[in-house]
Coordinates of C-alpha atoms in Angstrom, one line a residue:
M18 CA -18.9 70.0 0.6
G19 CA -20.6 66.8 1.6
G20 CA -18.4 64.8 -0.7
L21 CA -15.1 66.4 0.6
S22 CA -16.2 65.6 4.0
K23 CA -16.8 62.0 3.4
D24 CA -13.4 61.9 1.7
V25 CA -11.7 63.4 4.7
K26 CA -13.5 60.9 7.0
A27 CA -12.3 58.0 4.7
L28 CA -8.8 59.2 4.8
Q29 CA -8.8 59.4 8.6
G30 CA -10.1 55.9 8.8
K31 CA -7.2 54.7 6.5
M32 CA -4.7 56.5 8.4
L33 CA -6.0 55.1 11.8
D34 CA -5.8 51.7 10.2
L35 CA -2.2 52.3 8.9
E36 CA -1.1 53.5 12.4
A37 CA -2.7 50.4 14.0
R38 CA -0.9 48.1 11.5
S39 CA 2.5 49.7 11.9
R40 CA 2.1 49.1 15.7
R41 CA 0.9 45.6 15.5
N42 CA 4.4 44.2 16.4
N43 CA 4.7 46.4 19.4
L44 CA 4.5 45.9 23.1
I45 CA 5.2 48.4 25.8
L46 CA 7.1 47.5 28.9
A47 CA 6.5 49.6 32.0
G48 CA 8.1 49.8 35.4
L49 CA 11.8 49.1 34.5
P50 CA 13.7 51.8 36.4
E51 CA 15.9 54.3 34.3
G52 CA 19.5 53.4 33.8
K53 CA 19.0 49.5 33.9
E54 CA 19.8 49.5 30.1
A55 CA 23.4 50.9 30.5
G56 CA 25.0 47.8 28.8
G57 CA 22.4 48.2 25.8
I58 CA 18.6 47.7 25.7
S59 CA 18.6 44.7 23.5
P60 CA 20.8 42.5 25.7
L61 CA 18.7 43.6 28.7
L62 CA 15.4 42.7 27.0
D63 CA 16.8 39.4 25.8
T64 CA 17.5 38.6 29.5
I65 CA 14.0 39.8 30.7
L66 CA 12.2 37.9 28.1
R67 CA 14.2 34.7 28.7
H68 CA 13.3 35.1 32.4
F69 CA 9.5 35.4 31.7
L70 CA 9.4 33.0 29.0
K71 CA 11.5 30.4 30.9
L72 CA 13.9 29.9 28.0
S73 CA 17.4 28.2 28.3
D74 CA 20.4 29.6 26.7
T75 CA 20.0 27.1 23.9
I76 CA 16.7 28.4 22.7
S77 CA 16.7 31.7 20.8
A78 CA 14.6 34.5 22.4
P79 CA 11.9 36.2 20.3
E80 CA 13.8 38.6 17.9
I81 CA 13.4 42.3 18.5
E82 CA 13.6 44.6 15.6
R83 CA 14.1 47.7 17.7
A84 CA 13.3 49.0 21.2
H85 CA 13.7 52.3 22.9
R86 CA 12.5 54.4 25.9
A87 CA 9.5 56.6 25.4
L88 CA 10.6 59.9 23.8
R89 CA 10.1 62.1 26.7
P90 CA 12.5 63.7 29.2
I91 CA 14.0 61.5 32.0
P92 CA 11.7 61.7 35.0
D93 CA 12.8 63.1 38.2
P94 CA 13.5 60.5 41.0
G95 CA 10.5 59.3 42.6
H96 CA 8.4 59.5 39.4
P97 CA 7.5 56.6 37.2
P98 CA 10.2 55.5 34.7
R99 CA 9.6 56.0 30.9
H100 CA 8.0 53.0 29.2
I101 CA 10.2 50.9 26.8
I102 CA 8.6 50.4 23.3
I103 CA 9.6 47.0 22.0
R104 CA 9.1 46.3 18.2
F105 CA 9.3 42.6 17.6
L106 CA 10.5 41.3 14.2
R107 CA 7.5 39.0 13.7
W108 CA 4.1 39.3 14.9
S109 CA 3.9 35.8 16.0
D110 CA 6.8 36.3 18.4
K111 CA 5.1 39.5 19.9
N112 CA 1.8 37.6 20.1
E113 CA 3.4 34.6 21.9
V114 CA 5.2 36.9 24.4
F115 CA 2.0 38.8 25.0
K116 CA -0.1 35.7 25.6
T117 CA 2.6 34.1 27.9
L118 CA 2.9 37.4 30.0
A119 CA -0.8 37.9 30.0
S120 CA -1.4 34.5 31.7
A121 CA 0.8 35.8 34.5
K122 CA -2.1 38.0 35.5
G123 CA 0.2 41.1 36.2
K124 CA 2.6 39.2 38.5
L125 CA 5.9 40.2 36.4
T126 CA 8.7 40.6 38.8
W127 CA 12.2 40.9 37.4
D128 CA 15.5 41.7 39.6
G129 CA 13.1 43.0 42.3
H130 CA 11.2 45.3 40.0
D131 CA 7.3 44.9 39.2
L132 CA 6.8 45.2 35.6
R133 CA 3.9 45.4 33.3
M134 CA 3.6 44.7 29.7
F135 CA 0.7 45.9 27.4
Q136 CA -0.2 46.3 23.8
D137 CA 0.7 49.5 22.0
F138 CA -2.6 50.9 20.6
P139 CA -2.9 54.2 18.8
M140 CA -4.5 56.9 20.9
E141 CA -7.8 57.0 19.0
I142 CA -8.2 53.3 19.6
Q143 CA -7.1 53.6 23.2
R144 CA -9.8 56.3 23.8
Q145 CA -12.5 54.0 22.1
R146 CA -11.5 51.1 24.4
D147 CA -11.5 53.3 27.5
S148 CA -15.0 54.5 26.5
Y149 CA -16.3 50.9 27.5
R150 CA -14.7 51.0 30.9
E151 CA -17.9 51.9 32.9
L152 CA -20.0 49.3 31.0
R153 CA -17.4 46.7 31.4
S154 CA -17.5 47.4 35.1
I155 CA -21.3 46.5 35.3
L156 CA -20.9 43.5 33.2
R157 CA -17.9 42.3 35.4
K158 CA -20.0 42.8 38.6
E159 CA -22.8 40.7 37.2
N160 CA -20.5 38.0 35.7
V161 CA -21.7 38.6 32.1
R162 CA -19.4 37.1 29.6
H163 CA -17.7 39.8 27.6
G164 CA -14.4 41.0 26.1
I165 CA -12.8 43.8 23.9
L166 CA -12.0 42.9 20.3
Y167 CA -9.3 44.6 18.5
P168 CA -9.2 47.5 17.7
A169 CA -12.1 48.7 19.9
R170 CA -15.3 46.5 19.7
L171 CA -17.1 45.2 22.7
I172 CA -18.4 41.7 22.5
V173 CA -20.9 40.5 25.0
T174 CA -22.7 37.0 25.3
I175 CA -26.2 37.1 26.9
N176 CA -28.5 34.0 26.9
E177 CA -26.3 32.3 24.2
E178 CA -26.7 35.2 22.0
T179 CA -23.5 37.1 21.1
F180 CA -23.4 40.9 20.2
I181 CA -20.6 43.0 19.0
F182 CA -20.8 46.7 19.5
K183 CA -18.8 49.5 18.1
E184 CA -20.0 52.2 20.3
P185 CA -20.8 52.2 24.1
K186 CA -24.2 54.0 23.6
E187 CA -25.3 51.2 21.2
A188 CA -24.1 48.5 23.7
E189 CA -26.0 50.2 26.5
K190 CA -29.2 50.4 24.6
V191 CA -29.2 46.7 23.6
L192 CA -28.2 45.6 27.0
K193 CA -31.0 47.6 28.7
E194 CA -33.4 45.8 26.3
K195 CA -31.9 42.3 26.9
R196 CA -30.9 42.7 30.7
P197 CA -32.5 45.6 32.3
D198 CA -31.5 44.1 35.7
L199 CA -27.9 45.1 35.0
F200 CA -28.9 48.8 35.2
G201 CA -31.2 48.5 38.1
M202 CA -34.4 48.6 36.0

């Protein structure tokens, strides 16, 4: 049974990797009210991207392979609109759009609507990234240089030494040894 268990774990890892790769060209746009895409979602996204990237009509916007609203029922009035999932034709286009919009620090306003754009991660990777939330809050308060690596690794630099962690417990253990003051010790 031990061999079968290892095979299942290996297959689960491969499936997670494939899911992550299939989403690598995706971004999610949130906050755009329902019905704005009445003339077609592609022309609307072209207009929005041109606005945020400050592109003239003579420069082509990043090519979108496909885009659609999240597959759930249309929300009732007063509830947040469904997200729009955008798949770019090229990873380099997606990356350029994401970097440009990330530099806006959440100040994305179009046609009077506050929009947000973020990467489309598989649920398992999102759960892993979320597991670092409390630890990152401590690091932020103490101005400790840190970040999240793809898919879900925490990278921390302390005293010119850089650590990469796969699990929050592992990170907490090492950080308690290196910087006990972060945890009130």
